Short mmCIF file of C-alpha atoms and ligand atoms in Angstrom, two decimals:
data_model
loop_
_atom_site.label_atom_id
_atom_site.label_comp_id
_atom_site.label_asym_id
_atom_site.label_seq_id
_atom_site.Cartn_x
_atom_site.Cartn_y
_atom_site.Cartn_z
CA MET A 23 102.02 77.27 79.28
CA SER A 24 102.39 79.66 82.16
CA GLU A 25 99.85 82.06 83.27
CA THR A 26 99.06 84.93 80.69
CA PHE A 27 99.33 87.64 83.34
CA SER A 28 100.77 87.74 86.89
CA VAL A 29 100.94 90.37 89.39
CA ILE A 30 104.36 90.41 91.25
CA ALA A 31 103.82 93.42 93.57
CA ARG A 32 100.98 95.35 94.76
CA ASP A 33 100.86 98.62 96.71
CA GLY A 34 97.23 100.04 97.72
CA ALA A 35 95.66 99.40 94.28
CA ALA A 36 98.40 99.54 92.20
CA ARG A 37 99.78 96.72 90.78
CA ALA A 38 103.14 95.77 88.96
CA GLY A 39 102.70 92.69 86.79
CA VAL A 40 103.73 90.90 83.44
CA LEU A 41 101.56 90.38 80.51
CA ARG A 42 103.01 87.15 78.39
CA THR A 43 101.80 87.10 74.48
CA ALA A 44 103.00 85.19 71.68
CA HIS A 45 105.46 88.03 71.02
CA GLY A 46 107.21 88.12 74.41
CA GLU A 47 106.67 89.62 77.79
CA VAL A 48 105.34 92.90 78.78
CA PRO A 49 105.99 94.38 82.18
CA THR A 50 103.11 96.20 83.35
CA PRO A 51 101.84 99.00 84.17
CA ALA A 52 102.71 99.34 80.56
CA PHE A 53 102.02 102.58 78.08
CA MET A 54 101.21 101.44 74.70
CA PRO A 55 102.71 103.93 71.75
CA VAL A 56 99.80 104.44 69.19
CA GLY A 57 100.62 103.23 65.90
CA THR A 58 97.23 103.79 64.28
CA LYS A 59 98.19 103.10 60.89
CA GLY A 60 100.79 100.40 60.95
CA THR A 61 103.38 103.08 62.66
CA VAL A 62 103.93 105.44 65.51
CA LYS A 63 104.05 108.66 63.72
CA SER A 64 107.71 109.32 62.34
CA VAL A 65 109.46 106.46 65.11
CA ASP A 66 110.90 103.56 63.48
CA PRO A 67 110.72 100.18 65.20
CA ASP A 68 114.34 100.25 66.32
CA GLU A 69 113.92 103.46 67.95
CA LEU A 70 110.73 102.10 69.88
CA ARG A 71 112.32 99.28 71.33
CA ALA A 72 115.32 101.69 72.42
CA LEU A 73 112.96 104.17 73.75
CA GLY A 74 111.53 101.49 76.12
CA ALA A 75 108.45 100.32 74.67
CA GLY A 76 106.97 96.71 75.39
CA ILE A 77 103.97 96.74 73.35
CA VAL A 78 102.43 99.04 70.47
CA LEU A 79 99.01 99.48 69.25
CA GLY A 80 97.61 99.17 66.08
CA ASN A 81 94.27 100.06 64.64
CA ALA A 82 91.73 97.65 63.09
CA TYR A 83 89.66 100.37 61.63
CA HIS A 84 92.32 102.21 59.45
CA LEU A 85 94.36 99.05 58.58
CA HIS A 86 90.92 97.24 57.37
CA PHE A 87 90.39 100.13 55.02
CA ARG A 88 93.93 101.04 54.12
CA PRO A 89 95.77 98.82 53.07
CA GLY A 90 93.45 95.88 53.92
CA GLU A 91 93.92 92.90 56.43
CA GLU A 92 93.93 90.42 53.52
CA LEU A 93 97.03 92.10 51.90
CA ILE A 94 98.83 92.57 55.47
CA ALA A 95 98.12 88.79 55.98
CA GLU A 96 99.70 87.91 52.75
CA LEU A 97 102.78 89.90 53.49
CA GLY A 98 103.25 87.90 56.71
CA GLY A 99 101.12 89.68 59.17
CA LEU A 100 101.10 92.93 61.07
CA HIS A 101 104.49 92.42 62.94
CA ALA A 102 106.20 91.57 59.79
CA PHE A 103 104.66 94.25 57.53
CA MET A 104 105.36 96.89 59.89
CA GLY A 105 108.94 95.70 61.23
CA TRP A 106 108.09 95.23 65.01
CA ASP A 107 108.67 91.90 66.36
CA GLY A 108 107.32 92.82 69.84
CA PRO A 109 103.80 92.52 71.31
CA ILE A 110 101.10 94.47 69.46
CA LEU A 111 97.83 95.20 70.48
CA THR A 112 94.85 95.88 68.14
CA ASP A 113 91.80 97.56 68.80
CA SER A 114 88.46 96.40 67.22
CA GLY A 115 87.62 99.70 65.14
CA GLY A 116 84.86 100.26 67.69
CA PHE A 117 85.78 103.66 69.02
CA GLN A 118 86.60 105.02 65.76
CA VAL A 119 83.23 103.91 64.31
CA PHE A 120 81.56 105.58 67.63
CA SER A 121 83.61 108.71 67.89
CA LEU A 122 82.96 109.71 64.34
CA ARG A 123 79.48 110.40 65.19
CA ASP A 124 78.46 112.08 62.04
CA THR A 125 79.71 109.36 59.94
CA LEU A 126 77.49 106.78 61.94
CA LEU A 127 74.07 105.65 59.97
CA GLU A 128 72.70 102.57 62.13
CA VAL A 129 73.31 100.06 65.15
CA ASP A 130 71.45 97.06 65.48
CA ASP A 131 71.89 93.87 67.22
CA ASP A 132 73.93 92.58 64.72
CA GLY A 133 76.61 95.38 64.08
CA VAL A 134 76.87 98.82 63.01
CA THR A 135 76.96 100.42 59.45
CA PHE A 136 78.69 103.83 59.12
CA ARG A 137 80.48 105.85 56.45
CA SER A 138 84.27 105.09 55.94
CA VAL A 139 86.42 108.23 56.52
CA TYR A 140 88.45 107.39 53.64
CA ASP A 141 85.55 107.84 50.88
CA GLY A 142 82.45 108.09 52.33
CA ALA A 143 81.18 104.67 51.17
CA PRO A 144 78.80 103.02 53.66
CA GLU A 145 80.34 100.19 55.61
CA ARG A 146 79.83 97.67 58.22
CA PHE A 147 81.45 96.50 61.07
CA THR A 148 79.90 93.30 63.03
CA PRO A 149 81.78 91.23 65.86
CA GLU A 150 82.57 88.78 63.27
CA LEU A 151 84.23 91.41 61.17
CA ALA A 152 86.24 92.72 64.07
CA ALA A 153 87.46 89.47 65.05
CA ARG A 154 88.28 88.46 61.45
CA VAL A 155 90.36 91.58 60.83
CA GLN A 156 92.39 90.84 64.07
CA GLU A 157 92.89 87.44 63.26
CA ARG A 158 94.34 88.02 59.83
CA LEU A 159 96.68 91.01 61.36
CA GLY A 160 97.76 88.45 63.61
CA SER A 161 98.07 90.82 66.60
CA ASP A 162 98.92 89.21 70.18
CA VAL A 163 96.00 90.99 71.94
CA ALA A 164 92.63 91.30 70.06
CA MET A 165 89.91 93.82 71.35
CA CYS A 166 86.12 93.12 71.29
CA LEU A 167 83.63 95.27 69.01
CA ASP A 168 81.90 97.51 71.45
CA ILE A 169 79.86 100.48 71.56
CA CYS A 170 81.59 103.57 73.34
CA LEU A 171 79.62 106.44 73.85
CA PRO A 172 80.55 109.97 74.06
CA ALA A 173 80.29 111.84 77.89
CA GLY A 174 76.83 112.82 78.43
CA ALA A 175 75.07 109.72 76.82
CA ASP A 176 71.79 109.49 79.00
CA ARG A 177 70.95 106.38 80.85
CA SER A 178 69.12 104.76 78.31
CA GLU A 179 71.53 104.94 75.68
CA LEU A 180 74.09 103.87 78.11
CA GLU A 181 72.38 100.39 78.91
CA GLU A 182 71.52 99.94 75.35
CA ALA A 183 75.40 100.12 74.58
CA VAL A 184 75.86 97.93 77.92
CA ARG A 185 73.48 95.21 76.33
CA ARG A 186 74.84 95.22 73.00
CA THR A 187 78.62 95.17 73.91
CA THR A 188 77.76 92.07 75.80
CA LEU A 189 76.05 90.43 73.34
CA TRP A 190 78.49 91.33 70.70
CA ALA A 191 81.39 90.26 73.20
CA GLN A 192 79.67 86.61 73.54
CA GLN A 193 79.67 86.68 69.44
CA GLN A 194 83.41 87.08 69.42
CA ARG A 195 84.52 84.96 72.26
CA ASP A 196 84.79 81.83 70.79
CA LEU A 197 85.74 83.00 66.93
CA PRO A 198 89.01 82.07 65.49
CA ARG A 199 92.34 83.69 66.70
CA ALA A 200 95.76 84.20 65.71
CA PRO A 201 98.29 81.44 66.96
CA GLY A 202 98.38 82.60 70.54
CA GLN A 203 96.30 85.74 70.39
CA LEU A 204 94.52 86.92 73.49
CA ARG A 205 91.02 88.33 73.63
CA PHE A 206 89.86 91.28 75.69
CA ALA A 207 86.21 92.29 76.09
CA ILE A 208 85.55 95.97 76.95
CA THR A 209 83.35 97.37 79.72
CA GLN A 210 80.96 100.01 79.22
CA GLY A 211 78.38 102.35 81.08
CA GLY A 212 79.84 105.60 81.52
CA LEU A 213 80.18 107.24 84.98
CA ASP A 214 76.91 105.28 86.02
CA GLY A 215 78.18 102.42 88.61
CA GLU A 216 75.30 100.54 88.45
CA LEU A 217 75.62 99.95 84.59
CA ARG A 218 79.46 99.32 84.89
CA ARG A 219 78.99 96.82 87.38
CA ARG A 220 76.46 94.89 85.19
CA SER A 221 78.84 95.38 82.28
CA SER A 222 81.47 93.97 84.20
CA GLU A 223 80.02 90.86 85.61
CA GLU A 224 78.31 90.25 82.13
CA LEU A 225 81.53 90.04 80.43
CA VAL A 226 83.46 88.27 83.10
CA ALA A 227 81.17 85.36 83.29
CA LEU A 228 81.80 85.24 79.71
CA GLY A 229 85.61 84.68 80.38
CA PHE A 230 88.02 86.87 78.28
CA ASP A 231 91.91 87.02 78.75
CA GLY A 232 91.90 90.41 79.71
CA TYR A 233 89.15 93.61 80.42
CA ALA A 234 89.39 96.91 79.51
CA ILE A 235 87.32 100.14 80.90
CA GLY A 236 86.15 101.60 77.82
CA GLY A 237 84.02 104.75 77.46
CA LEU A 238 85.76 106.73 79.87
CA SER A 239 88.04 109.61 78.73
CA VAL A 240 85.37 110.56 76.21
CA GLY A 241 85.33 114.09 77.12
CA GLU A 242 83.74 114.17 80.93
CA HIS A 243 85.21 115.80 83.65
CA ARG A 244 88.54 114.47 85.21
CA GLU A 245 87.16 113.77 88.94
CA PRO A 246 84.13 111.81 87.99
CA MET A 247 86.24 109.97 85.40
CA PHE A 248 88.80 108.79 88.03
CA ASP A 249 86.10 108.00 90.56
CA ALA A 250 84.53 105.80 88.24
CA THR A 251 87.98 104.32 87.05
CA THR A 252 88.33 103.04 90.84
CA GLU A 253 84.99 101.79 90.70
CA ALA A 254 85.02 99.77 87.21
CA ALA A 255 88.56 98.39 87.89
CA ALA A 256 87.11 96.90 91.33
CA PHE A 257 84.61 94.91 89.02
CA LEU A 258 87.06 93.21 87.36
CA PRO A 259 88.80 90.10 88.23
CA GLU A 260 92.40 90.60 90.30
CA GLU A 261 94.36 88.13 88.33
CA LYS A 262 93.42 89.69 84.77
CA PRO A 263 95.26 92.28 83.14
CA ARG A 264 93.05 95.61 83.13
CA TYR A 265 93.26 98.11 80.24
CA PHE A 266 91.97 101.66 80.36
CA MET A 267 91.55 103.11 76.78
CA GLY A 268 92.78 106.27 75.72
CA ILE A 269 94.78 107.96 78.58
CA GLY A 270 98.14 109.40 78.37
CA ASP A 271 98.76 112.52 79.97
CA PRO A 272 101.23 112.27 83.04
CA GLU A 273 98.44 112.95 85.77
CA GLY A 274 96.09 111.05 84.08
CA VAL A 275 98.53 107.73 83.74
CA LEU A 276 99.42 107.90 87.46
CA GLU A 277 95.99 108.39 88.71
CA VAL A 278 94.72 105.09 86.65
CA ILE A 279 97.70 103.39 87.84
CA SER A 280 97.06 104.06 91.40
CA ARG A 281 93.50 102.72 90.90
CA GLY A 282 94.43 99.21 89.46
CA VAL A 283 94.82 99.82 86.28
CA ASP A 284 97.79 97.99 83.97
CA MET A 285 97.57 98.96 80.32
CA PHE A 286 97.21 102.35 78.79
CA ASP A 287 97.22 103.87 75.54
CA CYS A 288 97.23 107.48 73.98
CA VAL A 289 98.37 109.23 70.98
CA LEU A 290 99.26 112.29 73.36
CA PRO A 291 103.18 111.96 73.09
CA THR A 292 103.11 112.18 69.45
CA ARG A 293 100.47 114.44 68.83
CA THR A 294 101.81 116.93 71.40
CA ALA A 295 105.10 116.48 69.49
CA ARG A 296 103.34 117.79 66.33
CA THR A 297 102.07 120.87 67.83
CA GLY A 298 105.78 121.36 68.82
CA SER A 299 105.63 120.85 72.59
CA ALA A 300 107.89 118.67 75.04
CA LEU A 301 106.78 116.80 77.91
CA THR A 302 108.66 117.41 81.15
CA ARG A 303 108.82 116.84 84.62
CA GLU A 304 108.16 120.73 85.20
CA GLY A 305 105.25 121.01 82.92
CA ARG A 306 104.67 121.41 78.97
CA LEU A 307 107.47 123.31 77.30
CA ASN A 308 106.16 124.95 74.02
CA LEU A 309 108.90 125.30 71.82
CA ARG A 310 107.47 127.79 69.48
CA ASN A 311 107.97 130.27 72.44
CA ALA A 312 110.76 133.06 72.10
CA ARG A 313 112.30 132.39 75.41
CA PHE A 314 113.85 129.24 74.00
CA ALA A 315 115.47 131.22 71.04
CA ARG A 316 118.94 131.11 72.76
CA ASP A 317 118.36 128.35 75.39
CA GLN A 318 121.23 125.96 75.18
CA ARG A 319 119.90 123.37 77.60
CA PRO A 320 118.46 120.13 76.44
CA LEU A 321 114.54 119.72 76.45
CA GLU A 322 115.04 118.19 79.89
CA GLU A 323 118.08 117.75 81.92
CA GLY A 324 119.10 114.03 82.40
CA CYS A 325 116.75 112.87 79.68
CA SER A 326 118.49 110.02 77.78
CA CYS A 327 116.73 110.25 74.49
CA PRO A 328 118.46 111.38 71.26
CA ALA A 329 116.79 114.49 71.31
CA CYS A 330 118.10 115.70 74.95
CA THR A 331 121.58 113.74 74.58
CA ARG A 332 122.74 116.01 71.40
CA PHE A 333 120.30 119.03 70.92
CA SER A 334 119.52 122.18 72.69
CA ARG A 335 115.93 123.72 73.17
CA ALA A 336 117.12 126.64 70.75
CA TYR A 337 117.95 123.95 67.92
CA VAL A 338 114.77 122.34 68.35
CA ARG A 339 112.69 125.59 68.44
CA HIS A 340 114.47 126.49 65.40
CA LEU A 341 113.56 123.06 63.46
CA VAL A 342 109.88 123.46 64.62
CA ASN A 343 109.52 126.96 63.52
CA GLN A 344 110.83 126.20 60.25
CA GLN A 345 108.75 122.89 60.23
CA GLU A 346 111.36 120.67 59.64
CA ILE A 347 110.62 117.07 60.06
CA LEU A 348 113.49 116.32 62.05
CA GLY A 349 111.86 118.60 65.16
CA LEU A 350 108.56 116.60 65.27
CA ARG A 351 110.61 113.42 65.04
CA LEU A 352 113.13 114.46 68.05
CA LEU A 353 109.96 115.93 69.85
CA SER A 354 108.14 112.73 69.40
CA LEU A 355 111.11 110.45 70.75
CA HIS A 356 111.60 112.73 73.70
CA ASN A 357 107.91 112.69 74.39
CA LEU A 358 107.41 109.00 74.07
CA ARG A 359 110.61 108.73 76.24
CA PHE A 360 109.45 110.94 79.04
CA LEU A 361 106.22 108.72 79.50
CA LEU A 362 107.73 105.51 79.31
CA ASP A 363 110.13 106.68 81.80
CA LEU A 364 107.69 107.78 84.05
CA VAL A 365 105.58 104.55 83.55
CA ALA A 366 108.62 102.35 84.25
CA ALA A 367 109.57 104.44 87.58
CA ALA A 368 105.82 103.85 88.59
CA ARG A 369 106.60 100.21 88.09
CA ARG A 370 109.52 100.34 90.21
CA ALA A 371 107.79 102.27 93.23
CA ILE A 372 105.37 100.27 93.31
CA GLU A 373 108.00 97.04 93.62
CA ARG A 374 109.41 99.16 96.62
CA GLY A 375 105.92 99.97 98.13
CA GLU A 376 106.51 103.40 97.80
CA PHE A 377 103.70 104.35 94.94
CA LEU A 378 101.85 106.86 96.62
CA SER A 379 104.67 109.00 97.96
CA TRP A 380 106.32 108.74 94.60
CA LYS A 381 103.24 109.26 92.55
CA GLU A 382 102.80 112.90 94.87
CA GLU A 383 106.68 113.86 94.22
CA ALA A 384 106.00 113.27 90.66
CA LEU A 385 102.85 115.34 89.95
CA GLU A 386 104.24 117.98 91.96
CA GLY A 387 106.30 119.10 88.72
CA ALA A 388 104.09 117.55 86.36
CA LYS A 389 100.85 119.44 87.01
CA GLY A 390 101.57 121.77 84.12
CA ALA A 391 102.20 118.82 81.78
CA MET A 392 98.54 118.27 81.64
ZN1 ZN B 401 114.77 113.76 76.03
#
């Protein structure tokens, strides 16, 4: 079998590559639309494919509780269940458990106890369970259960999170996997360079198919976050894919690519759509604004998405204001296309060796789109 990941072009720290999974190849850098509950909200898999998505993300926490991994396995696994035959990455549920702070009951060396967001019942996630859920879902990339702390956590908390994240990764590394399933570990350490180094070195020594940079984009300021990304990426092996968890604004995406990140995910395009806003090269357009009432232009000139090829801003504004389902669907399709196109253009710029100048130009207009 050929290698799981190859870098085909470099430009500074930025890389263009290919991730090979059991359900096909993914060109990187890759933006992964988020299908939390087994669907990218309101978008069907054929549409996702047509928009240029190469891989989607599913969420182990939510799918474990509703409808349950055993039911999904019985129905042929997550690919068959959601009608998407391309690559799927599943997160471990760690982020949900630790970001819903008020549902957290207890963390120990064997796992974490919390109240489920569905019915408030006490539940427990362990490294074994996180691996088992993802094995049953049959995703192409499974993530290790980790401890993700919010911005502002003190050093002793971060140190403990790093220690347990390594301990848990060790327990998960050799557990059963779905056929061809890759397993990525997640580095922690917040903005602390020394702890990030420790976390990275410990996980790299264990040996995984790829590594995620976790515990960033959790509420800290942008500049220290980007600096920490530069550092965190440098601690990871050149020949393995790097995944930045939870970034999806145009500037953030290009900044992490320029720091050597290969994959990222975010709900931003679809969440922004649900607030009635479109991402464009000139910034974010709030379609509720009265200035679009008679605007016959598409959301973005030159965009080939289903919204822009047929409908005017005035019509989308009308749909949004009337809370018509089509309005949020059209904005979701457009926003996903915008981000996927941006990342595809970044890849071409890396291949041409012009990434930095291209990025400056792209950000010039997109400043307001953050
Ligand atoms: Zn469009």
